[in-house]
Amino acid sequence: MTPIKIALLRGICQTPAYAACEQGFFKAEGLDVEVEIAATAWLIPHKLTTGECQFTVMPWTRVAVAAGHPFVLLAGSGYEEAAMVMRMGITEALVRRVAIPLRGGIKDLTAMGLIRSLGWRDVEILRQPSGDGAIIAFFGQGVDAASMVEPYATMMEHLGAGRVIRRTGDLWKGAPGCSLTTTVSYKQREPEVVAGVVRAFARGATFVRRHPDEAAQMAARYIGINPRFIRAALDKNQPNLDALRNTAAMDQILKLMADLGYVRGPSSGFADLSFLDAVQAQLAGAAPRPARGSPRRAVARA
C-alpha cells in the first residue's frame, strides 16, 4: 500500500473523495489514504507546497492563479457550486449587507458577479475568513445575504432561514468549482499513484450519482450536518468530473478576476486531464486519448 494524504473541505463538491474513502476505492488502487478536513480552502495550497498532503479537492481558481503554477488540476468535481442566499422576509432591493469569504474562491467570485448582475451597487460587503464565517454571519442575522456552497444553501432553505436567489450557473453555465488537485512535481514523480487516485475519485463520483442516499449518509460524517440536508442538496447539485472542460465559463471567471484586480497577465498549463481521459476511455471501452498538458489556451496569473 502506498501512503498518501489528501486534504478535503466540507461540501457536496467533496463527495467523490468521501465515497472513495468509505467504499474502499482508494484501497482497491493500493493506496493507504489519510484524510484531513481543512478548516478553509486558502490553507490548502501551503499544505500541498510543503508536502503535508499530496492531493486535495480545492477551488480551481486558486490553482489557475498560483504564482509559478506549482499545482495541477486532475478532474472536475464542484459544478455550479455556489449560491447566494437571502434571508427571509425581505426583497432583493432591500439587501444592504452581504457576507463573502476571502477573495479568490468560487463563493467569492460568484458573489461578486451576482452583486453586479443584481445591481447591488451600494451594499456593504462583510469579508469573512472562511465560508463558515459567512454562514455564521448569515444565520446570526448580521447580514441580509451570503454566498455559500451546497449543502449549506439547501440547509438554510430547509431551516427556514433563507432562500437561494441565484447560483453560479445563473452567471456561468456549467462552471467548475472545487477540483481534484495535486502538485506538478508529484504528478511527474508518481504518475501511477496519480492515475490510481483519479480512478478511485471517478468511481467515487459514480457512486454519488447512483447511490445518493448512501452518499449523503457518508458525507454527513465529514460535513457534520444532518444527512437529510445533504440528500436534498444532491437533488440540486452533484459533482461533475468534466466540469473543467468548460473553458468558456472558466475564461469568463478569470476575466472577472482580472477586472477585480485579483490577477494579471496571461499564462497556461494549470490542468492535465489526461488521467481522467484514460479513465473515461476505459469505461467507454475505447483506447485512451493521447496525454495532454492542458485543456486551455490561456489563463491568468497572480
PDB file of C-alpha atoms in Angstrom:
ATOM      1  CA  MET A   1       0.000   0.000   0.000  1.00  0.00           C
ATOM      2  CA  THR A   2       1.262   3.452  -0.933  1.00  0.00           C
ATOM      3  CA  PRO A   3       0.574   6.003   1.829  1.00  0.00           C
ATOM      4  CA  ILE A   4      -0.830   9.372   0.699  1.00  0.00           C
ATOM      5  CA  LYS A   5      -2.531  12.263   2.434  1.00  0.00           C
ATOM      6  CA  ILE A   6      -5.489  14.108   0.991  1.00  0.00           C
ATOM      7  CA  ALA A   7      -6.812  17.394   2.341  1.00  0.00           C
ATOM      8  CA  LEU A   8     -10.546  17.836   1.923  1.00  0.00           C
ATOM      9  CA  LEU A   9     -13.110  20.502   2.713  1.00  0.00           C
ATOM     10  CA  ARG A  10     -16.768  20.147   3.641  1.00  0.00           C
ATOM     11  CA  GLY A  11     -19.325  20.227   0.880  1.00  0.00           C
ATOM     12  CA  ILE A  12     -21.097  18.456  -1.958  1.00  0.00           C
ATOM     13  CA  CYS A  13     -18.057  19.121  -4.144  1.00  0.00           C
ATOM     14  CA  GLN A  14     -16.013  16.793  -1.932  1.00  0.00           C
ATOM     15  CA  THR A  15     -18.387  13.813  -2.023  1.00  0.00           C
ATOM     16  CA  PRO A  16     -16.455  11.758  -4.641  1.00  0.00           C
ATOM     17  CA  ALA A  17     -13.481  11.722  -2.270  1.00  0.00           C
ATOM     18  CA  TYR A  18     -15.653  10.872   0.734  1.00  0.00           C
ATOM     19  CA  ALA A  19     -17.164   7.957  -1.195  1.00  0.00           C
ATOM     20  CA  ALA A  20     -13.781   6.783  -2.480  1.00  0.00           C
ATOM     21  CA  CYS A  21     -12.554   6.596   1.121  1.00  0.00           C
ATOM     22  CA  GLU A  22     -15.651   4.993   2.611  1.00  0.00           C
ATOM     23  CA  GLN A  23     -16.202   2.483  -0.204  1.00  0.00           C
ATOM     24  CA  GLY A  24     -12.591   1.344  -0.347  1.00  0.00           C
ATOM     25  CA  PHE A  25     -11.924   2.652  -3.855  1.00  0.00           C
ATOM     26  CA  PHE A  26      -8.569   4.094  -2.834  1.00  0.00           C
ATOM     27  CA  LYS A  27      -7.594   0.820  -1.169  1.00  0.00           C
ATOM     28  CA  ALA A  28      -8.512  -1.045  -4.343  1.00  0.00           C
ATOM     29  CA  GLU A  29      -5.843   1.044  -6.090  1.00  0.00           C
ATOM     30  CA  GLY A  30      -3.235   0.076  -3.496  1.00  0.00           C
ATOM     31  CA  LEU A  31      -3.457   3.436  -1.727  1.00  0.00           C
ATOM     32  CA  ASP A  32      -3.441   3.905   2.039  1.00  0.00           C
ATOM     33  CA  VAL A  33      -5.174   7.274   2.322  1.00  0.00           C
ATOM     34  CA  GLU A  34      -5.102   9.561   5.332  1.00  0.00           C
ATOM     35  CA  VAL A  35      -7.754  12.281   5.171  1.00  0.00           C
ATOM     36  CA  GLU A  36      -7.553  15.697   6.791  1.00  0.00           C
ATOM     37  CA  ILE A  37     -10.533  18.038   6.796  1.00  0.00           C
ATOM     38  CA  ALA A  38      -9.063  21.508   6.390  1.00  0.00           C
ATOM     39  CA  ALA A  39     -10.633  24.495   8.120  1.00  0.00           C
ATOM     40  CA  THR A  40     -10.740  26.578   4.943  1.00  0.00           C
ATOM     41  CA  ALA A  41      -9.616  26.373   1.315  1.00  0.00           C
ATOM     42  CA  TRP A  42      -6.971  29.084   1.495  1.00  0.00           C
ATOM     43  CA  LEU A  43      -4.903  26.926   3.892  1.00  0.00           C
ATOM     44  CA  ILE A  44      -4.582  24.051   1.428  1.00  0.00           C
ATOM     45  CA  PRO A  45      -2.063  25.450  -1.102  1.00  0.00           C
ATOM     46  CA  HIS A  46       0.506  25.704   1.708  1.00  0.00           C
ATOM     47  CA  LYS A  47      -0.169  22.102   2.721  1.00  0.00           C
ATOM     48  CA  LEU A  48       0.434  20.937  -0.853  1.00  0.00           C
ATOM     49  CA  THR A  49       3.580  23.012  -1.241  1.00  0.00           C
ATOM     50  CA  THR A  50       5.135  21.731   1.985  1.00  0.00           C
ATOM     51  CA  GLY A  51       4.168  18.099   1.362  1.00  0.00           C
ATOM     52  CA  GLU A  52       1.728  17.931   4.269  1.00  0.00           C
ATOM     53  CA  CYS A  53      -0.647  16.432   1.724  1.00  0.00           C
ATOM     54  CA  GLN A  54      -0.247  15.163  -1.831  1.00  0.00           C
ATOM     55  CA  PHE A  55      -3.816  15.629  -3.081  1.00  0.00           C
ATOM     56  CA  THR A  56      -6.779  17.854  -2.396  1.00  0.00           C
ATOM     57  CA  VAL A  57     -10.132  18.957  -3.773  1.00  0.00           C
ATOM     58  CA  MET A  58      -9.926  22.745  -3.817  1.00  0.00           C
ATOM     59  CA  PRO A  59     -11.131  25.717  -5.903  1.00  0.00           C
ATOM     60  CA  TRP A  60      -9.730  25.545  -9.435  1.00  0.00           C
ATOM     61  CA  THR A  61      -9.271  29.320  -9.389  1.00  0.00           C
ATOM     62  CA  ARG A  62      -6.609  29.041  -6.680  1.00  0.00           C
ATOM     63  CA  VAL A  63      -4.719  26.591  -8.901  1.00  0.00           C
ATOM     64  CA  ALA A  64      -5.070  28.702 -12.030  1.00  0.00           C
ATOM     65  CA  VAL A  65      -3.661  31.862 -10.485  1.00  0.00           C
ATOM     66  CA  ALA A  66      -0.983  30.406  -8.184  1.00  0.00           C
ATOM     67  CA  ALA A  67       2.347  32.111  -8.841  1.00  0.00           C
ATOM     68  CA  GLY A  68       4.726  29.780 -10.640  1.00  0.00           C
ATOM     69  CA  HIS A  69       1.979  27.222 -11.305  1.00  0.00           C
ATOM     70  CA  PRO A  70       3.097  24.639  -8.708  1.00  0.00           C
ATOM     71  CA  PHE A  71      -0.272  22.826  -8.793  1.00  0.00           C
ATOM     72  CA  VAL A  72      -2.188  20.921 -11.444  1.00  0.00           C
ATOM     73  CA  LEU A  73      -5.884  20.111 -11.818  1.00  0.00           C
ATOM     74  CA  LEU A  74      -6.698  16.456 -12.499  1.00  0.00           C
ATOM     75  CA  ALA A  75     -10.503  16.190 -12.585  1.00  0.00           C
ATOM     76  CA  GLY A  76     -13.560  18.293 -12.021  1.00  0.00           C
ATOM     77  CA  SER A  77     -15.870  17.874  -9.061  1.00  0.00           C
ATOM     78  CA  GLY A  78     -17.681  21.026  -7.938  1.00  0.00           C
ATOM     79  CA  TYR A  79     -20.228  22.176 -10.506  1.00  0.00           C
ATOM     80  CA  GLU A  80     -22.150  25.479 -10.483  1.00  0.00           C
ATOM     81  CA  GLU A  81     -21.066  25.251  -6.901  1.00  0.00           C
ATOM     82  CA  ALA A  82     -22.010  28.414  -5.028  1.00  0.00           C
ATOM     83  CA  ALA A  83     -25.308  30.115  -4.247  1.00  0.00           C
ATOM     84  CA  MET A  84     -26.413  33.497  -2.981  1.00  0.00           C
ATOM     85  CA  VAL A  85     -28.817  33.001  -0.079  1.00  0.00           C
ATOM     86  CA  MET A  86     -31.013  35.877   1.098  1.00  0.00           C
ATOM     87  CA  ARG A  87     -32.754  35.995   4.468  1.00  0.00           C
ATOM     88  CA  MET A  88     -36.494  35.504   4.594  1.00  0.00           C
ATOM     89  CA  GLY A  89     -38.840  38.433   4.837  1.00  0.00           C
ATOM     90  CA  ILE A  90     -37.004  40.877   2.572  1.00  0.00           C
ATOM     91  CA  THR A  91     -36.778  41.549  -1.136  1.00  0.00           C
ATOM     92  CA  GLU A  92     -33.635  41.764  -3.239  1.00  0.00           C
ATOM     93  CA  ALA A  93     -33.961  45.553  -3.313  1.00  0.00           C
ATOM     94  CA  LEU A  94     -33.661  45.709   0.489  1.00  0.00           C
ATOM     95  CA  VAL A  95     -30.338  43.865   0.752  1.00  0.00           C
ATOM     96  CA  ARG A  96     -27.768  46.117   2.446  1.00  0.00           C
ATOM     97  CA  ARG A  97     -25.051  43.782   3.797  1.00  0.00           C
ATOM     98  CA  VAL A  98     -23.603  40.661   2.165  1.00  0.00           C
ATOM     99  CA  ALA A  99     -21.194  38.160   3.769  1.00  0.00           C
ATOM    100  CA  ILE A 100     -18.493  36.746   1.490  1.00  0.00           C
ATOM    101  CA  PRO A 101     -15.411  34.601   2.292  1.00  0.00           C
ATOM    102  CA  LEU A 102     -11.864  35.697   1.490  1.00  0.00           C
ATOM    103  CA  ARG A 103     -11.290  36.522  -2.146  1.00  0.00           C
ATOM    104  CA  GLY A 104     -10.231  34.075  -4.819  1.00  0.00           C
ATOM    105  CA  GLY A 105     -12.604  31.147  -4.312  1.00  0.00           C
ATOM    106  CA  ILE A 106     -15.766  30.363  -6.246  1.00  0.00           C
ATOM    107  CA  LYS A 107     -18.001  31.604  -3.400  1.00  0.00           C
ATOM    108  CA  ASP A 108     -16.319  34.993  -3.542  1.00  0.00           C
ATOM    109  CA  LEU A 109     -16.361  35.178  -7.334  1.00  0.00           C
ATOM    110  CA  THR A 110     -19.973  34.063  -7.607  1.00  0.00           C
ATOM    111  CA  ALA A 111     -20.938  36.685  -5.053  1.00  0.00           C
ATOM    112  CA  MET A 112     -19.011  39.466  -6.771  1.00  0.00           C
ATOM    113  CA  GLY A 113     -20.514  38.540 -10.134  1.00  0.00           C
ATOM    114  CA  LEU A 114     -24.028  38.322  -8.712  1.00  0.00           C
ATOM    115  CA  ILE A 115     -23.698  41.615  -6.842  1.00  0.00           C
ATOM    116  CA  ARG A 116     -23.002  43.235 -10.202  1.00  0.00           C
ATOM    117  CA  SER A 117     -25.827  41.447 -12.015  1.00  0.00           C
ATOM    118  CA  LEU A 118     -28.339  42.198  -9.243  1.00  0.00           C
ATOM    119  CA  GLY A 119     -27.475  45.885  -9.271  1.00  0.00           C
ATOM    120  CA  TRP A 120     -26.446  45.944  -5.611  1.00  0.00           C
ATOM    121  CA  ARG A 121     -24.156  48.930  -6.082  1.00  0.00           C
ATOM    122  CA  ASP A 122     -24.351  50.259  -2.540  1.00  0.00           C
ATOM    123  CA  VAL A 123     -24.271  47.054  -0.499  1.00  0.00           C
ATOM    124  CA  GLU A 124     -21.701  46.670   2.266  1.00  0.00           C
ATOM    125  CA  ILE A 125     -19.525  43.603   1.800  1.00  0.00           C
ATOM    126  CA  LEU A 126     -18.618  41.826   5.020  1.00  0.00           C
ATOM    127  CA  ARG A 127     -15.478  39.766   4.351  1.00  0.00           C
ATOM    128  CA  GLN A 128     -15.160  36.643   6.474  1.00  0.00           C
ATOM    129  CA  PRO A 129     -12.060  34.445   6.947  1.00  0.00           C
ATOM    130  CA  SER A 130     -13.874  31.344   5.688  1.00  0.00           C
ATOM    131  CA  GLY A 131     -17.091  30.048   4.208  1.00  0.00           C
ATOM    132  CA  ASP A 132     -18.124  29.038   7.710  1.00  0.00           C
ATOM    133  CA  GLY A 133     -17.762  32.656   8.792  1.00  0.00           C
ATOM    134  CA  ALA A 134     -20.105  33.805   6.041  1.00  0.00           C
ATOM    135  CA  ILE A 135     -22.663  31.160   7.009  1.00  0.00           C
ATOM    136  CA  ILE A 136     -22.493  32.158  10.686  1.00  0.00           C
ATOM    137  CA  ALA A 137     -22.866  35.842   9.815  1.00  0.00           C
ATOM    138  CA  PHE A 138     -25.959  34.989   7.800  1.00  0.00           C
ATOM    139  CA  PHE A 139     -27.509  32.623  10.324  1.00  0.00           C
ATOM    140  CA  GLY A 140     -26.748  35.114  13.100  1.00  0.00           C
ATOM    141  CA  GLN A 141     -28.675  37.766  11.139  1.00  0.00           C
ATOM    142  CA  GLY A 142     -25.650  40.007  10.833  1.00  0.00           C
ATOM    143  CA  VAL A 143     -26.172  40.289   7.072  1.00  0.00           C
ATOM    144  CA  ASP A 144     -29.035  40.201   4.606  1.00  0.00           C
ATOM    145  CA  ALA A 145     -27.428  37.717   2.232  1.00  0.00           C
ATOM    146  CA  ALA A 146     -24.390  35.451   1.990  1.00  0.00           C
ATOM    147  CA  SER A 147     -22.546  33.375  -0.561  1.00  0.00           C
ATOM    148  CA  MET A 148     -22.196  29.674   0.290  1.00  0.00           C
ATOM    149  CA  VAL A 149     -21.899  26.247  -1.301  1.00  0.00           C
ATOM    150  CA  GLU A 150     -24.082  23.180  -1.037  1.00  0.00           C
ATOM    151  CA  PRO A 151     -25.311  21.604   1.155  1.00  0.00           C
ATOM    152  CA  TYR A 152     -25.428  24.755   3.258  1.00  0.00           C
ATOM    153  CA  ALA A 153     -27.645  26.720   0.855  1.00  0.00           C
ATOM    154  CA  THR A 154     -30.216  23.920   0.890  1.00  0.00           C
ATOM    155  CA  MET A 155     -29.870  23.636   4.671  1.00  0.00           C
ATOM    156  CA  MET A 156     -30.751  27.326   5.067  1.00  0.00           C
ATOM    157  CA  GLU A 157     -33.866  26.855   2.954  1.00  0.00           C
ATOM    158  CA  HIS A 158     -34.982  23.756   4.877  1.00  0.00           C
ATOM    159  CA  LEU A 159     -34.447  25.530   8.194  1.00  0.00           C
ATOM    160  CA  GLY A 160     -36.489  28.499   7.002  1.00  0.00           C
ATOM    161  CA  ALA A 161     -33.564  30.876   7.479  1.00  0.00           C
ATOM    162  CA  GLY A 162     -33.223  31.987   3.877  1.00  0.00           C
ATOM    163  CA  ARG A 163     -33.777  31.224   0.229  1.00  0.00           C
ATOM    164  CA  VAL A 164     -31.496  30.796  -2.757  1.00  0.00           C
ATOM    165  CA  ILE A 165     -31.938  33.668  -5.180  1.00  0.00           C
ATOM    166  CA  ARG A 166     -29.118  32.930  -7.644  1.00  0.00           C
ATOM    167  CA  ARG A 167     -26.486  30.268  -8.268  1.00  0.00           C
ATOM    168  CA  THR A 168     -23.127  30.150 -10.021  1.00  0.00           C
ATOM    169  CA  GLY A 169     -24.878  28.608 -13.032  1.00  0.00           C
ATOM    170  CA  ASP A 170     -27.006  31.740 -13.433  1.00  0.00           C
ATOM    171  CA  LEU A 171     -23.783  33.610 -14.210  1.00  0.00           C
ATOM    172  CA  TRP A 172     -21.590  30.940 -15.788  1.00  0.00           C
ATOM    173  CA  LYS A 173     -23.445  27.870 -17.008  1.00  0.00           C
ATOM    174  CA  GLY A 174     -21.599  24.688 -16.081  1.00  0.00           C
ATOM    175  CA  ALA A 175     -18.772  26.479 -14.271  1.00  0.00           C
ATOM    176  CA  PRO A 176     -16.409  24.239 -12.269  1.00  0.00           C
ATOM    177  CA  GLY A 177     -15.697  24.728  -8.588  1.00  0.00           C
ATOM    178  CA  CYS A 178     -13.503  22.668  -6.271  1.00  0.00           C
ATOM    179  CA  SER A 179     -11.490  20.161  -8.308  1.00  0.00           C
ATOM    180  CA  LEU A 180      -9.115  17.256  -7.708  1.00  0.00           C
ATOM    181  CA  THR A 181      -5.594  18.695  -7.475  1.00  0.00           C
ATOM    182  CA  THR A 182      -2.000  17.666  -6.867  1.00  0.00           C
ATOM    183  CA  THR A 183       1.369  19.325  -7.352  1.00  0.00           C
ATOM    184  CA  VAL A 184       3.176  19.349 -10.680  1.00  0.00           C
ATOM    185  CA  SER A 185       6.224  17.784  -9.054  1.00  0.00           C
ATOM    186  CA  TYR A 186       4.214  14.918  -7.527  1.00  0.00           C
ATOM    187  CA  LYS A 187       2.469  14.222 -10.819  1.00  0.00           C
ATOM    188  CA  GLN A 188       5.815  13.982 -12.569  1.00  0.00           C
ATOM    189  CA  ARG A 189       7.361  11.862  -9.829  1.00  0.00           C
ATOM    190  CA  GLU A 190       4.457   9.465  -9.158  1.00  0.00           C
ATOM    191  CA  PRO A 191       2.270   9.196 -12.278  1.00  0.00           C
ATOM    192  CA  GLU A 192       0.986   5.728 -11.355  1.00  0.00           C
ATOM    193  CA  VAL A 193      -0.177   6.937  -7.958  1.00  0.00           C
ATOM    194  CA  VAL A 194      -1.874   9.921  -9.598  1.00  0.00           C
ATOM    195  CA  ALA A 195      -3.605   7.599 -12.053  1.00  0.00           C
ATOM    196  CA  GLY A 196      -4.849   5.452  -9.162  1.00  0.00           C
ATOM    197  CA  VAL A 197      -6.203   8.464  -7.279  1.00  0.00           C
ATOM    198  CA  VAL A 198      -8.061   9.688 -10.361  1.00  0.00           C
ATOM    199  CA  ARG A 199      -9.563   6.237 -10.952  1.00  0.00           C
ATOM    200  CA  ALA A 200     -10.727   5.992  -7.341  1.00  0.00           C
ATOM    201  CA  PHE A 201     -12.086   9.544  -7.422  1.00  0.00           C
ATOM    202  CA  ALA A 202     -14.005   8.805 -10.626  1.00  0.00           C
ATOM    203  CA  ARG A 203     -15.503   5.700  -9.012  1.00  0.00           C
ATOM    204  CA  GLY A 204     -16.482   7.869  -6.055  1.00  0.00           C
ATOM    205  CA  ALA A 205     -18.290  10.332  -8.317  1.00  0.00           C
ATOM    206  CA  THR A 206     -20.179   7.487  -9.989  1.00  0.00           C
ATOM    207  CA  PHE A 207     -21.173   6.119  -6.580  1.00  0.00           C
ATOM    208  CA  VAL A 208     -22.554   9.511  -5.504  1.00  0.00           C
ATOM    209  CA  ARG A 209     -24.726   9.726  -8.620  1.00  0.00           C
ATOM    210  CA  ARG A 210     -26.008   6.154  -8.354  1.00  0.00           C
ATOM    211  CA  HIS A 211     -26.448   5.954  -4.590  1.00  0.00           C
ATOM    212  CA  PRO A 212     -27.330   9.447  -3.310  1.00  0.00           C
ATOM    213  CA  ASP A 213     -28.962   8.168  -0.116  1.00  0.00           C
ATOM    214  CA  GLU A 214     -25.840   6.276   0.930  1.00  0.00           C
ATOM    215  CA  ALA A 215     -23.606   9.097  -0.264  1.00  0.00           C
ATOM    216  CA  ALA A 216     -25.489  11.558   1.941  1.00  0.00           C
ATOM    217  CA  GLN A 217     -25.018   9.334   4.978  1.00  0.00           C
ATOM    218  CA  MET A 218     -21.273   9.047   4.281  1.00  0.00           C
ATOM    219  CA  ALA A 219     -20.876  12.763   3.646  1.00  0.00           C
ATOM    220  CA  ALA A 220     -22.587  13.635   6.931  1.00  0.00           C
ATOM    221  CA  ARG A 221     -19.646  12.135   8.819  1.00  0.00           C
ATOM    222  CA  TYR A 222     -17.310  14.617   7.124  1.00  0.00           C
ATOM    223  CA  ILE A 223     -19.567  17.655   6.750  1.00  0.00           C
ATOM    224  CA  GLY A 224     -21.163  17.411  10.176  1.00  0.00           C
ATOM    225  CA  ILE A 225     -24.778  18.231   9.355  1.00  0.00           C
ATOM    226  CA  ASN A 226     -27.915  16.111   9.105  1.00  0.00           C
ATOM    227  CA  PRO A 227     -27.871  13.742   6.109  1.00  0.00           C
ATOM    228  CA  ARG A 228     -31.322  14.925   5.023  1.00  0.00           C
ATOM    229  CA  PHE A 229     -29.908  18.320   4.072  1.00  0.00           C
ATOM    230  CA  ILE A 230     -27.124  16.685   2.089  1.00  0.00           C
ATOM    231  CA  ARG A 231     -29.530  14.346   0.335  1.00  0.00           C
ATOM    232  CA  ALA A 232     -31.789  17.249  -0.643  1.00  0.00           C
ATOM    233  CA  ALA A 233     -28.777  19.205  -1.898  1.00  0.00           C
ATOM    234  CA  LEU A 234     -27.736  16.281  -4.114  1.00  0.00           C
ATOM    235  CA  ASP A 235     -31.051  16.669  -5.956  1.00  0.00           C
ATOM    236  CA  LYS A 236     -29.994  20.178  -6.933  1.00  0.00           C
ATOM    237  CA  ASN A 237     -26.237  19.926  -7.277  1.00  0.00           C
ATOM    238  CA  GLN A 238     -23.927  16.991  -7.942  1.00  0.00           C
ATOM    239  CA  PRO A 239     -20.210  16.633  -8.702  1.00  0.00           C
ATOM    240  CA  ASN A 240     -19.171  16.691 -12.357  1.00  0.00           C
ATOM    241  CA  LEU A 241     -15.855  15.157 -13.406  1.00  0.00           C
ATOM    242  CA  ASP A 242     -15.975  17.003 -16.736  1.00  0.00           C
ATOM    243  CA  ALA A 243     -16.599  20.456 -15.284  1.00  0.00           C
ATOM    244  CA  LEU A 244     -13.002  21.520 -16.056  1.00  0.00           C
ATOM    245  CA  ARG A 245     -13.682  21.068 -19.768  1.00  0.00           C
ATOM    246  CA  ASN A 246     -15.918  24.130 -19.703  1.00  0.00           C
ATOM    247  CA  THR A 247     -13.229  26.566 -20.729  1.00  0.00           C
ATOM    248  CA  ALA A 248     -15.754  29.199 -21.840  1.00  0.00           C
ATOM    249  CA  ALA A 249     -17.070  29.588 -18.290  1.00  0.00           C
ATOM    250  CA  MET A 250     -13.538  29.463 -16.891  1.00  0.00           C
ATOM    251  CA  ASP A 251     -12.462  32.274 -19.227  1.00  0.00           C
ATOM    252  CA  GLN A 252     -15.353  34.419 -18.017  1.00  0.00           C
ATOM    253  CA  ILE A 253     -14.449  33.808 -14.377  1.00  0.00           C
ATOM    254  CA  LEU A 254     -10.797  34.635 -14.978  1.00  0.00           C
ATOM    255  CA  LYS A 255     -11.832  37.817 -16.743  1.00  0.00           C
ATOM    256  CA  LEU A 256     -13.832  38.832 -13.672  1.00  0.00           C
ATOM    257  CA  MET A 257     -10.787  38.100 -11.506  1.00  0.00           C
ATOM    258  CA  ALA A 258      -8.724  40.398 -13.725  1.00  0.00           C
ATOM    259  CA  ASP A 259     -11.416  43.090 -13.600  1.00  0.00           C
ATOM    260  CA  LEU A 260     -11.408  42.873  -9.793  1.00  0.00           C
ATOM    261  CA  GLY A 261      -7.625  43.209  -9.716  1.00  0.00           C
ATOM    262  CA  TYR A 262      -7.069  39.689  -8.346  1.00  0.00           C
ATOM    263  CA  VAL A 263      -4.785  38.591 -11.202  1.00  0.00           C
ATOM    264  CA  ARG A 264      -2.790  39.971 -14.087  1.00  0.00           C
ATOM    265  CA  GLY A 265      -1.272  38.680 -17.305  1.00  0.00           C
ATOM    266  CA  PRO A 266      -1.887  35.528 -19.348  1.00  0.00           C
ATOM    267  CA  SER A 267      -0.324  32.090 -18.832  1.00  0.00           C
ATOM    268  CA  SER A 268      -1.286  28.465 -19.364  1.00  0.00           C
ATOM    269  CA  GLY A 269      -0.868  24.867 -18.240  1.00  0.00           C
ATOM    270  CA  PHE A 270      -2.753  24.557 -14.958  1.00  0.00           C
ATOM    271  CA  ALA A 271      -4.691  21.363 -15.828  1.00  0.00           C
ATOM    272  CA  ASP A 272      -3.842  17.881 -17.035  1.00  0.00           C
ATOM    273  CA  LEU A 273      -6.953  15.877 -17.833  1.00  0.00           C
ATOM    274  CA  SER A 274      -5.073  13.006 -19.476  1.00  0.00           C
ATOM    275  CA  PHE A 275      -5.545  10.791 -16.406  1.00  0.00           C
ATOM    276  CA  LEU A 276      -9.283  11.473 -16.464  1.00  0.00           C
ATOM    277  CA  ASP A 277      -9.326  10.866 -20.221  1.00  0.00           C
ATOM    278  CA  ALA A 278      -7.783   7.439 -19.654  1.00  0.00           C
ATOM    279  CA  VAL A 279     -10.366   6.528 -17.018  1.00  0.00           C
ATOM    280  CA  GLN A 280     -13.268   7.627 -19.184  1.00  0.00           C
ATOM    281  CA  ALA A 281     -11.878   5.875 -22.238  1.00  0.00           C
ATOM    282  CA  GLN A 282     -11.526   2.684 -20.236  1.00  0.00           C
ATOM    283  CA  LEU A 283     -15.115   2.939 -19.021  1.00  0.00           C
ATOM    284  CA  ALA A 284     -16.269   3.559 -22.589  1.00  0.00           C
ATOM    285  CA  GLY A 285     -14.252   0.595 -23.849  1.00  0.00           C
ATOM    286  CA  ALA A 286     -12.142   2.791 -26.114  1.00  0.00           C
ATOM    287  CA  ALA A 287      -8.421   3.412 -26.411  1.00  0.00           C
ATOM    288  CA  PRO A 288      -7.159   6.226 -24.151  1.00  0.00           C
ATOM    289  CA  ARG A 289      -6.778   9.596 -25.752  1.00  0.00           C
ATOM    290  CA  PRO A 290      -3.229  10.949 -26.011  1.00  0.00           C
ATOM    291  CA  ALA A 291      -1.980  12.706 -22.887  1.00  0.00           C
ATOM    292  CA  ARG A 292      -2.054  16.454 -22.990  1.00  0.00           C
ATOM    293  CA  GLY A 293      -0.760  19.068 -20.651  1.00  0.00           C
ATOM    294  CA  SER A 294      -3.713  21.454 -20.504  1.00  0.00           C
ATOM    295  CA  PRO A 295      -7.200  21.789 -21.952  1.00  0.00           C
ATOM    296  CA  ARG A 296      -6.824  25.560 -22.006  1.00  0.00           C
ATOM    297  CA  ARG A 297      -5.240  28.063 -24.282  1.00  0.00           C
ATOM    298  CA  ALA A 298      -4.759  30.917 -21.799  1.00  0.00           C
ATOM    299  CA  VAL A 299      -5.298  31.656 -18.105  1.00  0.00           C
ATOM    300  CA  ALA A 300      -4.473  34.418 -15.683  1.00  0.00           C
ATOM    301  CA  ARG A 301      -1.576  34.562 -13.278  1.00  0.00           C
ATOM    302  CA  ALA A 302      -1.191  36.257  -9.926  1.00  0.00           C
TER     303      ALA A 302
END
